[in-house]
JSON list of C-alpha atoms in Angstrom, two decimals:
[
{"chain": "K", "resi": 1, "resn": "UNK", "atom": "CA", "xyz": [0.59, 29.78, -25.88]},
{"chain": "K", "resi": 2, "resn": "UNK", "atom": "CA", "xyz": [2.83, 29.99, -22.79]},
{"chain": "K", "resi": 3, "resn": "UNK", "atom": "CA", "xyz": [1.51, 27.04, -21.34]},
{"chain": "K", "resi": 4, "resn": "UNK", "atom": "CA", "xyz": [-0.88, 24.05, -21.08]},
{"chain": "K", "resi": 5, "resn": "UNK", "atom": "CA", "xyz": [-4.28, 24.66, -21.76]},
{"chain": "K", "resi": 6, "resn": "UNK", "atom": "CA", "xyz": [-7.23, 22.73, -20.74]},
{"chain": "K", "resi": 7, "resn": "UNK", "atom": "CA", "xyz": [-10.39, 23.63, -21.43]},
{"chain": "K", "resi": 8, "resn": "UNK", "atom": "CA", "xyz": [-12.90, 23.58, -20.04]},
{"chain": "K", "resi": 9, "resn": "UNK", "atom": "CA", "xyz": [-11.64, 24.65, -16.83]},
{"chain": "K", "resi": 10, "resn": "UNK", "atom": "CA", "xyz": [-15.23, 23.44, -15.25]},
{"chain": "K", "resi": 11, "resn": "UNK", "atom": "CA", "xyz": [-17.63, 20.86, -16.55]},
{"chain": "K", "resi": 12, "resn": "UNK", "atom": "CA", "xyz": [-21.02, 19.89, -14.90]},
{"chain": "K", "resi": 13, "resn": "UNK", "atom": "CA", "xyz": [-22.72, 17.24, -16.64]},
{"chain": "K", "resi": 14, "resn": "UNK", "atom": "CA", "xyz": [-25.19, 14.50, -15.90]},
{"chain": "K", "resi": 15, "resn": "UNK", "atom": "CA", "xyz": [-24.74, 11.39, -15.02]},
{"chain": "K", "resi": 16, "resn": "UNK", "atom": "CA", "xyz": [-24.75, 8.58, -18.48]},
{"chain": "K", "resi": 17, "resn": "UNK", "atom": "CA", "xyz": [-23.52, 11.49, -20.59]},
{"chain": "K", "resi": 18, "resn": "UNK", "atom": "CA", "xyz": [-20.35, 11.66, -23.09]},
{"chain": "K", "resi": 19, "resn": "UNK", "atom": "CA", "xyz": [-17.84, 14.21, -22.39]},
{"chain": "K", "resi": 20, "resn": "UNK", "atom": "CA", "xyz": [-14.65, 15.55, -24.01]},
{"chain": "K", "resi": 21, "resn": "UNK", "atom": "CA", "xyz": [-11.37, 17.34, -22.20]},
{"chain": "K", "resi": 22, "resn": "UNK", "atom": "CA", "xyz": [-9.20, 18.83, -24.19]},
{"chain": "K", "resi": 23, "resn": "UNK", "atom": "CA", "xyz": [-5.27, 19.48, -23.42]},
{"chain": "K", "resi": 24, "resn": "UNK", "atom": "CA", "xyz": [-3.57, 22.24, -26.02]},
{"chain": "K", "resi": 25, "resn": "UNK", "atom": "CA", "xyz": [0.31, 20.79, -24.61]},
{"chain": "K", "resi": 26, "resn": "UNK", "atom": "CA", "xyz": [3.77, 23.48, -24.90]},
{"chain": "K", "resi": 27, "resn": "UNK", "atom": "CA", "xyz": [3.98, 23.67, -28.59]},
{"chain": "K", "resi": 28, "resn": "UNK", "atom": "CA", "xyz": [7.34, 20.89, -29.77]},
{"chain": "K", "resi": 29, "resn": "UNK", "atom": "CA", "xyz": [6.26, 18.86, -26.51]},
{"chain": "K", "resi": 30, "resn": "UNK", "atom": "CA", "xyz": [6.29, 15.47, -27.45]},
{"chain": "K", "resi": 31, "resn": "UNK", "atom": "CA", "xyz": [5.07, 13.87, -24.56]},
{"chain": "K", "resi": 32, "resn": "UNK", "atom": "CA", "xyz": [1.59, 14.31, -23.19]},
{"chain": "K", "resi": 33, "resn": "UNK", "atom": "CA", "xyz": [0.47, 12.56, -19.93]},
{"chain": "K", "resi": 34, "resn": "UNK", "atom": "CA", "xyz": [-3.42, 12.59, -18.82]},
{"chain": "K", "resi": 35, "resn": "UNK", "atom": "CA", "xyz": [-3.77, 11.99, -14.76]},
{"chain": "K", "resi": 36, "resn": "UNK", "atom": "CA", "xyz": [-6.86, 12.68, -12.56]},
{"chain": "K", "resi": 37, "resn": "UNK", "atom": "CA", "xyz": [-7.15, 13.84, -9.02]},
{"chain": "K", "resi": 38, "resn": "UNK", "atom": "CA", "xyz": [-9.73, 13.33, -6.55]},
{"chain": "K", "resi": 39, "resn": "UNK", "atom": "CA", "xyz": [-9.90, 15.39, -3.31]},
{"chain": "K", "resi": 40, "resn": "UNK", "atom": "CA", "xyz": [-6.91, 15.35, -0.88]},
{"chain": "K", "resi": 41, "resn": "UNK", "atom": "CA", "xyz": [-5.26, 12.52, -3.24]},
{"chain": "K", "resi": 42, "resn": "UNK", "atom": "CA", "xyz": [-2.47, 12.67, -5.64]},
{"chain": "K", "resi": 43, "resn": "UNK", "atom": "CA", "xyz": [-2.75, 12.49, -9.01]},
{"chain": "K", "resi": 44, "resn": "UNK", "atom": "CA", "xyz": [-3.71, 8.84, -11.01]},
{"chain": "K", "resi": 45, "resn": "UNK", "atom": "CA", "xyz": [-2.10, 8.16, -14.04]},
{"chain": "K", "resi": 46, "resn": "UNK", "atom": "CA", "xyz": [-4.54, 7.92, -16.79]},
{"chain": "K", "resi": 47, "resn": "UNK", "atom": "CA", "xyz": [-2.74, 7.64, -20.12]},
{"chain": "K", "resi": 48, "resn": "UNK", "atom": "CA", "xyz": [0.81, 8.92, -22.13]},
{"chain": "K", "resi": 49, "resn": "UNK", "atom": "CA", "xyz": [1.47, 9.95, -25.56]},
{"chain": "K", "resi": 50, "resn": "UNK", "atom": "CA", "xyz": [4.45, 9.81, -27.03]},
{"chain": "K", "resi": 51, "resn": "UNK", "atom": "CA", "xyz": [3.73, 11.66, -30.47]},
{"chain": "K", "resi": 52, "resn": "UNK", "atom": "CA", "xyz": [0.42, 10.41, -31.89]},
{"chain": "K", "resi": 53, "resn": "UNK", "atom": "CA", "xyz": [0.26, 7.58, -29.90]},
{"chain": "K", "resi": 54, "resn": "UNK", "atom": "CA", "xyz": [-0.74, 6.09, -27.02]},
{"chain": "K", "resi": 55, "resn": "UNK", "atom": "CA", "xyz": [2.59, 4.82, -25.08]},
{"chain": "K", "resi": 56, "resn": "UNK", "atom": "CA", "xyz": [1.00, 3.34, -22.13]},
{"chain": "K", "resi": 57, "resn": "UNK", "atom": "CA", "xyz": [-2.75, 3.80, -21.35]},
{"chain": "K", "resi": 58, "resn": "UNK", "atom": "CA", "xyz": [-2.72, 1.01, -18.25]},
{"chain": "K", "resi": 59, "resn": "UNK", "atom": "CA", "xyz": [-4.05, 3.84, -16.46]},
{"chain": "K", "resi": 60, "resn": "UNK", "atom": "CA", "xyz": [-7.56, 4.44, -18.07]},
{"chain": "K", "resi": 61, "resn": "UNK", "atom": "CA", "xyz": [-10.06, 2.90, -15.25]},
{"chain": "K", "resi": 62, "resn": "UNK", "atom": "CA", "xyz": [-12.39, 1.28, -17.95]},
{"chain": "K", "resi": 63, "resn": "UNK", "atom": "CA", "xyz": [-13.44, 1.32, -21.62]},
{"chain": "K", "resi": 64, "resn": "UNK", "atom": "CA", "xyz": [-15.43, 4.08, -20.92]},
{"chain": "K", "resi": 65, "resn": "UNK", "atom": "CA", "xyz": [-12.56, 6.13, -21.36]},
{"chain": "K", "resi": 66, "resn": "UNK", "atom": "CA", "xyz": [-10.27, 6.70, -24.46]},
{"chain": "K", "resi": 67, "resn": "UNK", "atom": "CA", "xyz": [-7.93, 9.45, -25.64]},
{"chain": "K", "resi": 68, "resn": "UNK", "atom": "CA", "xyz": [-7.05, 10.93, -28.58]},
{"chain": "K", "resi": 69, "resn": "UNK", "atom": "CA", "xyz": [-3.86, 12.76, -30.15]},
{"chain": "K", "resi": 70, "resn": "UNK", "atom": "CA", "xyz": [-4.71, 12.64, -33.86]},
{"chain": "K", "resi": 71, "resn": "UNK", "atom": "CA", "xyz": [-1.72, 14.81, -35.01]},
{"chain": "K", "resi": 72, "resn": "UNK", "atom": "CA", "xyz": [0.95, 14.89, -32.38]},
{"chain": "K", "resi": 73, "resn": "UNK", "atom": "CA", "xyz": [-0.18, 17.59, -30.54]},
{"chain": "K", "resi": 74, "resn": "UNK", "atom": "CA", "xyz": [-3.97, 18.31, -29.00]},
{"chain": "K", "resi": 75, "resn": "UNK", "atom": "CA", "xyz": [-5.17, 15.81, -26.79]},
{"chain": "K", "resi": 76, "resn": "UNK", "atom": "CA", "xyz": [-8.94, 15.10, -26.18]},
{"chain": "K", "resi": 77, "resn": "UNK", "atom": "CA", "xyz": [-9.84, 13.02, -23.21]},
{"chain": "K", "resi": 78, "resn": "UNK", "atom": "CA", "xyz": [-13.46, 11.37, -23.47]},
{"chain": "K", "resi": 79, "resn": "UNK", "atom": "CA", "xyz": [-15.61, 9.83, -21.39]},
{"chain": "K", "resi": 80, "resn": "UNK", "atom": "CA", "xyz": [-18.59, 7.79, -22.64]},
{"chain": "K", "resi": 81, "resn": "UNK", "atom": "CA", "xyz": [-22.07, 7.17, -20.18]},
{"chain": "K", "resi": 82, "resn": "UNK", "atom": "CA", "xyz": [-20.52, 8.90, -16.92]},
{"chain": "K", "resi": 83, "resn": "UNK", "atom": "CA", "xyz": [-20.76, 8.18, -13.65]},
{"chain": "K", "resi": 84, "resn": "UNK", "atom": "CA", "xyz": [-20.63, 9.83, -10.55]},
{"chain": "K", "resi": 85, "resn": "UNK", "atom": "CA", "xyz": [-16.81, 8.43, -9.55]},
{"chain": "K", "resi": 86, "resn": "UNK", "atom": "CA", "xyz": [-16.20, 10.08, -12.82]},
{"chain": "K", "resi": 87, "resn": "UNK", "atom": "CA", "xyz": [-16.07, 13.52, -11.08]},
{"chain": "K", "resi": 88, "resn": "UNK", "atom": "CA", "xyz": [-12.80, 14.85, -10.17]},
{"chain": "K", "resi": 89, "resn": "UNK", "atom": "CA", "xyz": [-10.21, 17.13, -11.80]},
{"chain": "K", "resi": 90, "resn": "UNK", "atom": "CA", "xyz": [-8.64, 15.83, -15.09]},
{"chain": "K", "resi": 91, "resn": "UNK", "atom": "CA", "xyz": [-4.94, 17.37, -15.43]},
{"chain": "K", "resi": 92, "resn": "UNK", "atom": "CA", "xyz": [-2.92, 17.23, -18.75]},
{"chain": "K", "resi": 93, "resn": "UNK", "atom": "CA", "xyz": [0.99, 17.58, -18.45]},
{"chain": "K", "resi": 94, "resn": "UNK", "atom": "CA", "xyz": [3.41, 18.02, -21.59]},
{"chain": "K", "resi": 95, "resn": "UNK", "atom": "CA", "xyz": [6.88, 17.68, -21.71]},
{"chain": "K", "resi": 96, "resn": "UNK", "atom": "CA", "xyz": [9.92, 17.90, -23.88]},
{"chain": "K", "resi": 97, "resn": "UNK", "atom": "CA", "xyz": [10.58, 14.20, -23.84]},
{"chain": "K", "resi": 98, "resn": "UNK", "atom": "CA", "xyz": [9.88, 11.32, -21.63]},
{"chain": "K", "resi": 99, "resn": "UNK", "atom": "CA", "xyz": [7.99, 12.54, -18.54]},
{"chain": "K", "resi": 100, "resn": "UNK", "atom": "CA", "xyz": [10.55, 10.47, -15.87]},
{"chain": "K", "resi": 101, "resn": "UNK", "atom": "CA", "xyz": [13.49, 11.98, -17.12]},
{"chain": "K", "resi": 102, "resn": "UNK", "atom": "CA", "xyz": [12.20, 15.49, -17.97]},
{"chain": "K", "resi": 103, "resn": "UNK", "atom": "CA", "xyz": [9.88, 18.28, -15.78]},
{"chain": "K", "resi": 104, "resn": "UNK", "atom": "CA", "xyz": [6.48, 18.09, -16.59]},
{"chain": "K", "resi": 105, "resn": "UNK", "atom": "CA", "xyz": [4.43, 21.26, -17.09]},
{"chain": "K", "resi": 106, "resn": "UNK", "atom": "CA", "xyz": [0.76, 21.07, -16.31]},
{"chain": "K", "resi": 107, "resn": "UNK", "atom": "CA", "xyz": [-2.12, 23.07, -17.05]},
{"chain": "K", "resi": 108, "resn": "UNK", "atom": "CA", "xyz": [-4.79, 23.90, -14.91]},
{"chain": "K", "resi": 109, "resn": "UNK", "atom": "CA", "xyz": [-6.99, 21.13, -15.06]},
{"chain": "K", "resi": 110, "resn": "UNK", "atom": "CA", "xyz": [-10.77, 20.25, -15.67]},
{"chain": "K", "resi": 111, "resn": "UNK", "atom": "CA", "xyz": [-12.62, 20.03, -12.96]},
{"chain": "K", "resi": 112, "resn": "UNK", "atom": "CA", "xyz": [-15.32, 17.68, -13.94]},
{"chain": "K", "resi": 113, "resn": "UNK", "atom": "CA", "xyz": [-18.67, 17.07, -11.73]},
{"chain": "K", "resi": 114, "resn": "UNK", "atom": "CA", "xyz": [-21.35, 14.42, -12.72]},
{"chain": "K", "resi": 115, "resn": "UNK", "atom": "CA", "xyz": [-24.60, 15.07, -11.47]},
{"chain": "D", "resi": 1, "resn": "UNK", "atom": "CA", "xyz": [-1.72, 2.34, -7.54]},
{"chain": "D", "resi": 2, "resn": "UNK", "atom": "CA", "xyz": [0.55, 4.97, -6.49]},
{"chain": "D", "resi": 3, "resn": "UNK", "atom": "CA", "xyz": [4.28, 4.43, -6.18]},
{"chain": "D", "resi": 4, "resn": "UNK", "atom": "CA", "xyz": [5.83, 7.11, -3.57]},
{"chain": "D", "resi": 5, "resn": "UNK", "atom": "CA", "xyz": [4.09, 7.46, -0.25]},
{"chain": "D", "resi": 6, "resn": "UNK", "atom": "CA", "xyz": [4.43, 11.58, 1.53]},
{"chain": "D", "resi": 7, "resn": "UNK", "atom": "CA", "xyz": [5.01, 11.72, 5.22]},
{"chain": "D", "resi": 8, "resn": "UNK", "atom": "CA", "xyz": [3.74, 13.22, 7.01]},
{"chain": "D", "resi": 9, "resn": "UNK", "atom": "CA", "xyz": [0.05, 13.73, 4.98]},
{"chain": "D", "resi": 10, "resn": "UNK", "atom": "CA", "xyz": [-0.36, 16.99, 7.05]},
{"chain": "D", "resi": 11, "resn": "UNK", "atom": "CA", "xyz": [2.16, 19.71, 8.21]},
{"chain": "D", "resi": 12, "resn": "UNK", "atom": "CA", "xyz": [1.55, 23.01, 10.09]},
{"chain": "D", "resi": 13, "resn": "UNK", "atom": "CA", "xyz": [4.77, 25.12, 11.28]},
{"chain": "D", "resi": 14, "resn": "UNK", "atom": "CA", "xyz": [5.49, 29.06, 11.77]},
{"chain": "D", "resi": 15, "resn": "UNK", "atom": "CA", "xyz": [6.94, 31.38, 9.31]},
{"chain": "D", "resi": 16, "resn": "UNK", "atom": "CA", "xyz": [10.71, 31.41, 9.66]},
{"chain": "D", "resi": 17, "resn": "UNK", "atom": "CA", "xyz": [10.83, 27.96, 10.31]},
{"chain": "D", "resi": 18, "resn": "UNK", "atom": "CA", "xyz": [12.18, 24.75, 8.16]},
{"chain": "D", "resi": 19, "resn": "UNK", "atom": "CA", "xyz": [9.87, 22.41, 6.84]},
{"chain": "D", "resi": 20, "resn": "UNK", "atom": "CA", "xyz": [10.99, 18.96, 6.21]},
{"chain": "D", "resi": 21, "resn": "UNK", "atom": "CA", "xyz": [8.60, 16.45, 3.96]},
{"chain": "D", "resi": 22, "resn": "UNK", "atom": "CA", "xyz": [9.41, 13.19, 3.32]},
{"chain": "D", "resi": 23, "resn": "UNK", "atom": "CA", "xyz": [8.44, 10.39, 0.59]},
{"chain": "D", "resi": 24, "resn": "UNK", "atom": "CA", "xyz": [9.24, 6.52, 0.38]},
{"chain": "D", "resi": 25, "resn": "UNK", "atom": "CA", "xyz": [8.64, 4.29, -2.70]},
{"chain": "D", "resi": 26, "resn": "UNK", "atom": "CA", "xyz": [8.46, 0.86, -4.04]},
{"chain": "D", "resi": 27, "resn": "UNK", "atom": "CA", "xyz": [10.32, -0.05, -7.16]},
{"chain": "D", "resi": 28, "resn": "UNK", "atom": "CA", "xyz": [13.66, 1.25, -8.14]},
{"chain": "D", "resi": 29, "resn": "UNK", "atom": "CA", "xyz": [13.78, 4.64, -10.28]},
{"chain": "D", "resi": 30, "resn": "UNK", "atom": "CA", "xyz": [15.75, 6.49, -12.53]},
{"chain": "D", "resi": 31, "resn": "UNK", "atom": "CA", "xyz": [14.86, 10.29, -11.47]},
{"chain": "D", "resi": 32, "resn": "UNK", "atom": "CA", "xyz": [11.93, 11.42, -8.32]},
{"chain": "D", "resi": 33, "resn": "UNK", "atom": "CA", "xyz": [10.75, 14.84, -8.89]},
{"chain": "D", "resi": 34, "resn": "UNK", "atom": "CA", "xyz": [8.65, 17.01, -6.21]},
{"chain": "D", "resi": 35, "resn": "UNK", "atom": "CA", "xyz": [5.94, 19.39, -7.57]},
{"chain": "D", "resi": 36, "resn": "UNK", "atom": "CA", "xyz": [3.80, 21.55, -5.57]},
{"chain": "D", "resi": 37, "resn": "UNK", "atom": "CA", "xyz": [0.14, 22.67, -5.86]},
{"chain": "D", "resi": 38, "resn": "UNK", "atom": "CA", "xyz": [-1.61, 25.12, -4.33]},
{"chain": "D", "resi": 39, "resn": "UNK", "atom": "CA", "xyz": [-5.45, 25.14, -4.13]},
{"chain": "D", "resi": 40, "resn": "UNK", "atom": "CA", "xyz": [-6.03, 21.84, -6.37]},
{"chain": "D", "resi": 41, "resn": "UNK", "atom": "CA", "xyz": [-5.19, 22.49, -9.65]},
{"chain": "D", "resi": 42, "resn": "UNK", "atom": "CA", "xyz": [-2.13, 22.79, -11.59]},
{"chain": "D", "resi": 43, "resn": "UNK", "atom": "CA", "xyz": [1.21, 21.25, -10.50]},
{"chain": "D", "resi": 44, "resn": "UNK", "atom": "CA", "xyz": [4.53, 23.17, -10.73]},
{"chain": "D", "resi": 45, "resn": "UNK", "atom": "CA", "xyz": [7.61, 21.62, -10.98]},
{"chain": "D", "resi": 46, "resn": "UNK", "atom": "CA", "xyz": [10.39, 22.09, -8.39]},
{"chain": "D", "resi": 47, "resn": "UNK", "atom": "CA", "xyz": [13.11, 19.89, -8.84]},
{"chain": "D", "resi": 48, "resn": "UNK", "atom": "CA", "xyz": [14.31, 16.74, -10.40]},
{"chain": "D", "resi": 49, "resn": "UNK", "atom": "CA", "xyz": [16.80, 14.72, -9.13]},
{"chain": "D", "resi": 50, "resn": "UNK", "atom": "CA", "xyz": [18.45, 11.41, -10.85]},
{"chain": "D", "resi": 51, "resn": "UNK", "atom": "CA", "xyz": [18.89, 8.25, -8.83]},
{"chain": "D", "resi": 52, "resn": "UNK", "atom": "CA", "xyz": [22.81, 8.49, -9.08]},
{"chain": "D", "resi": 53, "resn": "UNK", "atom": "CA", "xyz": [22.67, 12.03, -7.25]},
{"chain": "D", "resi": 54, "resn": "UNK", "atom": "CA", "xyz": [22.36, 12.27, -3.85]},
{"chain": "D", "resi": 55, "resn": "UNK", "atom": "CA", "xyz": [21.57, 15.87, -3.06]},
{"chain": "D", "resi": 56, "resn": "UNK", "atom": "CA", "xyz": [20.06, 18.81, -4.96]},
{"chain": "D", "resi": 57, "resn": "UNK", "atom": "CA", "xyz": [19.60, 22.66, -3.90]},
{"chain": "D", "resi": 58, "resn": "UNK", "atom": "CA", "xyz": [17.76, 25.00, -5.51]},
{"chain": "D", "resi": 59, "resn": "UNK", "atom": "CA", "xyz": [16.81, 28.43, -3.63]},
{"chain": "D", "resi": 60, "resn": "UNK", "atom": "CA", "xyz": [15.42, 27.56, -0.26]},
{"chain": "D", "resi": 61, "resn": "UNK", "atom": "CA", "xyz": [14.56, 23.86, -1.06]},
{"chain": "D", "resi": 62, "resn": "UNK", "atom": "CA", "xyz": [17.51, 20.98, -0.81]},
{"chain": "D", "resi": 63, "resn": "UNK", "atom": "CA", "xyz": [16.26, 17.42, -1.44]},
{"chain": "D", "resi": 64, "resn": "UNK", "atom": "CA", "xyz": [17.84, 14.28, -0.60]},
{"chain": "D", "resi": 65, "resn": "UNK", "atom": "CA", "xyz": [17.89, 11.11, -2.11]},
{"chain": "D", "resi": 66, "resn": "UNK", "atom": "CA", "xyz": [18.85, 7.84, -0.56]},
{"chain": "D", "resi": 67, "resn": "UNK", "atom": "CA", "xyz": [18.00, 4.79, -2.83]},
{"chain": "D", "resi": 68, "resn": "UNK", "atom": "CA", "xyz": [19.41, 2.16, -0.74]},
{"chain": "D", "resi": 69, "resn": "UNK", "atom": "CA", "xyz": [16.10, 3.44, 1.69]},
{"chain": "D", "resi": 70, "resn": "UNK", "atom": "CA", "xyz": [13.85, 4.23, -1.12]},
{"chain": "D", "resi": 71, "resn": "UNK", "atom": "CA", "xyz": [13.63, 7.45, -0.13]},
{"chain": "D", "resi": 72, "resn": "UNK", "atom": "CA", "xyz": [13.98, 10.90, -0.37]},
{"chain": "D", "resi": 73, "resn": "UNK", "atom": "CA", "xyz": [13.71, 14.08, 1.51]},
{"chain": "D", "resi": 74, "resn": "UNK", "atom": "CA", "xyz": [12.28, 17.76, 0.68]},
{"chain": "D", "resi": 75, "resn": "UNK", "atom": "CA", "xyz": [13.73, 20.62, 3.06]},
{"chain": "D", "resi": 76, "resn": "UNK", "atom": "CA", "xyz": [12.06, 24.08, 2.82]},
{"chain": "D", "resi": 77, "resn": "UNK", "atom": "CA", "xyz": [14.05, 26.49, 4.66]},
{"chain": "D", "resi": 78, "resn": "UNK", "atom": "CA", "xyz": [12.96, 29.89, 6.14]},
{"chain": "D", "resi": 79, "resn": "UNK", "atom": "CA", "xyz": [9.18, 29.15, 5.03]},
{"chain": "D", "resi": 80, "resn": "UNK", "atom": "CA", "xyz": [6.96, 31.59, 4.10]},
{"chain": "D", "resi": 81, "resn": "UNK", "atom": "CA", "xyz": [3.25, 31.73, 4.27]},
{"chain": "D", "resi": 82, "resn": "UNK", "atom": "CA", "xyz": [3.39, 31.74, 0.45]},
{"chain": "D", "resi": 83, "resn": "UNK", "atom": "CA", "xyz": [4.77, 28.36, 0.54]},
{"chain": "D", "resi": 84, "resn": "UNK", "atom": "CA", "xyz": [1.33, 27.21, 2.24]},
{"chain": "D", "resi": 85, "resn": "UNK", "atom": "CA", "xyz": [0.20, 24.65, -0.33]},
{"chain": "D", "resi": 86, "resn": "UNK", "atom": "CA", "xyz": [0.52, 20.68, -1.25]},
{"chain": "D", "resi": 87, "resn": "UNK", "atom": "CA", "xyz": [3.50, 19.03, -1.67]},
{"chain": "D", "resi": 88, "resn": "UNK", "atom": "CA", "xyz": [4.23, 15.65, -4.18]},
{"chain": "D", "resi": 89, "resn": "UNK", "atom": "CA", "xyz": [6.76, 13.35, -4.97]},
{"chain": "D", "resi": 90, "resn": "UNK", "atom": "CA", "xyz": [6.56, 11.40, -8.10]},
{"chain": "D", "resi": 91, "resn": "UNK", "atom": "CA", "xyz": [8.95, 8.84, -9.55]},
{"chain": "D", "resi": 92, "resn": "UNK", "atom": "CA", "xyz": [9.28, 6.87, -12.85]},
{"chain": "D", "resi": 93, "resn": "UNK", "atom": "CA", "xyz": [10.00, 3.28, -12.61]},
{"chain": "D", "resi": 94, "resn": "UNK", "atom": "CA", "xyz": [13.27, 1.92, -13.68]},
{"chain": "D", "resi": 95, "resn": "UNK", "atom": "CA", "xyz": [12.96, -0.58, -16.38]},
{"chain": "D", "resi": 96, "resn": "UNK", "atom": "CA", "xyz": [9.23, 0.01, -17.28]},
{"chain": "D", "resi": 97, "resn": "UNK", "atom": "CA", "xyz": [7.12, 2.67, -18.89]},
{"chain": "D", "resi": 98, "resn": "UNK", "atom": "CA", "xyz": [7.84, 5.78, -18.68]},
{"chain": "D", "resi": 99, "resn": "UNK", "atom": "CA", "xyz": [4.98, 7.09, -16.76]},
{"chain": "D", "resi": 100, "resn": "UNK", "atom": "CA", "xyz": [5.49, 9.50, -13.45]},
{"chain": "D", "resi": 101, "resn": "UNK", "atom": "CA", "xyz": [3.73, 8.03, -10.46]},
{"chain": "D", "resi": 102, "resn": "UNK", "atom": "CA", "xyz": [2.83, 10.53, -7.54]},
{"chain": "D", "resi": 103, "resn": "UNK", "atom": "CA", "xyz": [2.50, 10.00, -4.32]},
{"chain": "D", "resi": 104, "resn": "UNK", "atom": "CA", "xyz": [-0.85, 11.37, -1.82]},
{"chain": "D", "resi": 105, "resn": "UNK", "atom": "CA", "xyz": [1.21, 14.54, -0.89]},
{"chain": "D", "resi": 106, "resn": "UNK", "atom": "CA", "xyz": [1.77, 16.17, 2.29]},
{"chain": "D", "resi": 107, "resn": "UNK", "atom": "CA", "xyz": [-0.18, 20.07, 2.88]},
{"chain": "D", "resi": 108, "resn": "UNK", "atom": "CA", "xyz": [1.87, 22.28, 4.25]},
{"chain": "D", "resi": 109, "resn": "UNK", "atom": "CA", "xyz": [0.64, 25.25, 6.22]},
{"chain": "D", "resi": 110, "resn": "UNK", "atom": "CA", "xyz": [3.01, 27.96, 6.93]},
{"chain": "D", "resi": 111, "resn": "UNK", "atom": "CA", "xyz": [1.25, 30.29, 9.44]},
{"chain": "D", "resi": 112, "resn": "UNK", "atom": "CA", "xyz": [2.53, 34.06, 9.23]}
]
C-alpha cells in the first residue's frame, strides 16, 4: 500500500475486554513507533520497533499492554481487561530508519472507545 | 511525559495573515520536526530540522531553531483557511532512545 494502515479505524468495546490494533507500516520501513492521543493532547509514546523488536517500550502505561512485530513488519497492539482511560486514538508511524532522525509517516489511527 | 511544550495552545488569525507558533523543550536534541493534524487523526510531516541548522524554508512555512533557548519557531505565511488544523513539535533526545516526543500542539484557525 501507499501508506500506513491501521485497522480498525473505530473500535467500541466493553470495558475488561482484550483488544488488538493492528499497524500494516510503508513496506522496507524499519522502524515502527505506537503513540496514543487523547482529546486536545499530543501524542504519548507507547512503544518502537526497530525490526522485530521492541527498541524501547518505556512508554506502555502498564502490563496490560504489549506489542507485537513477529516478522519485521505488521505490528499488533493489544490490550488485555480494558478500562475506560483505555479509550483514545491509537496511531502507528513507520519510518525508513530511526524515527528522530527521519520523517515519520502515520496512518490514520484507531480510535478506540471502552464502554 | 512530553518533551516540547506549543505556545500558544490556541491561535485564531484572518486569511492573508502570518501565523507564528512556537515550541520550547527540555533536554538537548539532535533534530525537532513539526507535523500537523487536522481533525484528530493522522499526522503529516512538515519539516525536519537538525540541531546544527538554524533555519529551514519550505513553501510558506520557515522554522527556526535556537538551541541555546531550547526552542524553535514555526512561521506560516499568507495562511489559508486550509491551513486551519493542529500544529506539533516533536523532538528526539540527544544521547537516549530514539523515540520522538511531541509536544500538546497549538490549533490554528485561519478564518476566510
Amino acid at each position: 500500500g501507499a501508506g500506513v494502515s491501521q485497522t480498525p479505524s473505530n473500535k467500541v468495546t466493553e470495558k475488561g475486554k482484550y483488544v488488538e490494533l493492528r499497524c500494516d507500516p510503508i513496506s522496507g520501513h524499519t522502524a515502527l513507533y505506537w503513540y496514543r492521543q487523547s482529546l486536545g493532547q499530543g501524542p504519548e509514546f507507547l512503544i518502537y520497533f526497530q525490526g522485530t523488536g521492541a527498541a524501547d517500550d518505556s512508554g506502555l502505561p502498564n502490563d496490560r499492554f504489549f506489542a507485537v512485530r513477529p516478522e519485521g513488519s505488521v505490528s499488533t497492539l493489544k490490550i488485555q481487561r480494558t478500562e475506560r482511560g483505555d479509550s483514545a486514538v491509537y496511531l502507528c508511524a513507520s519510518s525508513p530508519g530511526a524515527l528522530g532522525r527521519e520523517e515519520a509517516f502515520f496512518g490514520q489511527g484507531t480510535r478506540l472507545t471502552v464502554v | 511525559s512530553q518533551q516540547g511544550e506549543e505556545d500558544p495552545q490556541a491561535l485564531s488569525i484572518q486569511e492573508g495573515e502570518n501565523a507564528t507558533m512556537n515550541c520550547s523543550y527540555k533536554t538537548s536534541i539532535n533534530n525537532l520536526q513539526w507535523y500537523r493534524q487536522n481533525s484528530g487523526r493522522g499526522l503529516v510531516h512538515l519539516i525536519l530540522i537538525r540541531s546544527n541548522e538554524r533555519e529551514k524554508h519550505s513553501g510558506r512555512l520557515r522554522v527556526t531553531l535556537d538551541t541555546s533557548k531550547k526552542s524553535s519557531s514555526l512561521l506560516i505565511t499568507a495562511s489559508r483557511a486550509a491551513d486551519t488544523a493542529s500544529y506539533f513539535c516533536a523532538t528526539d533526545s540527544q544521547g537516549g532512545s530514539e523515540k520522538l516526543v511531541f509536544g500538546k500542539g497549538t490549533k490554528l484557525t485561519v478564518n476566510p
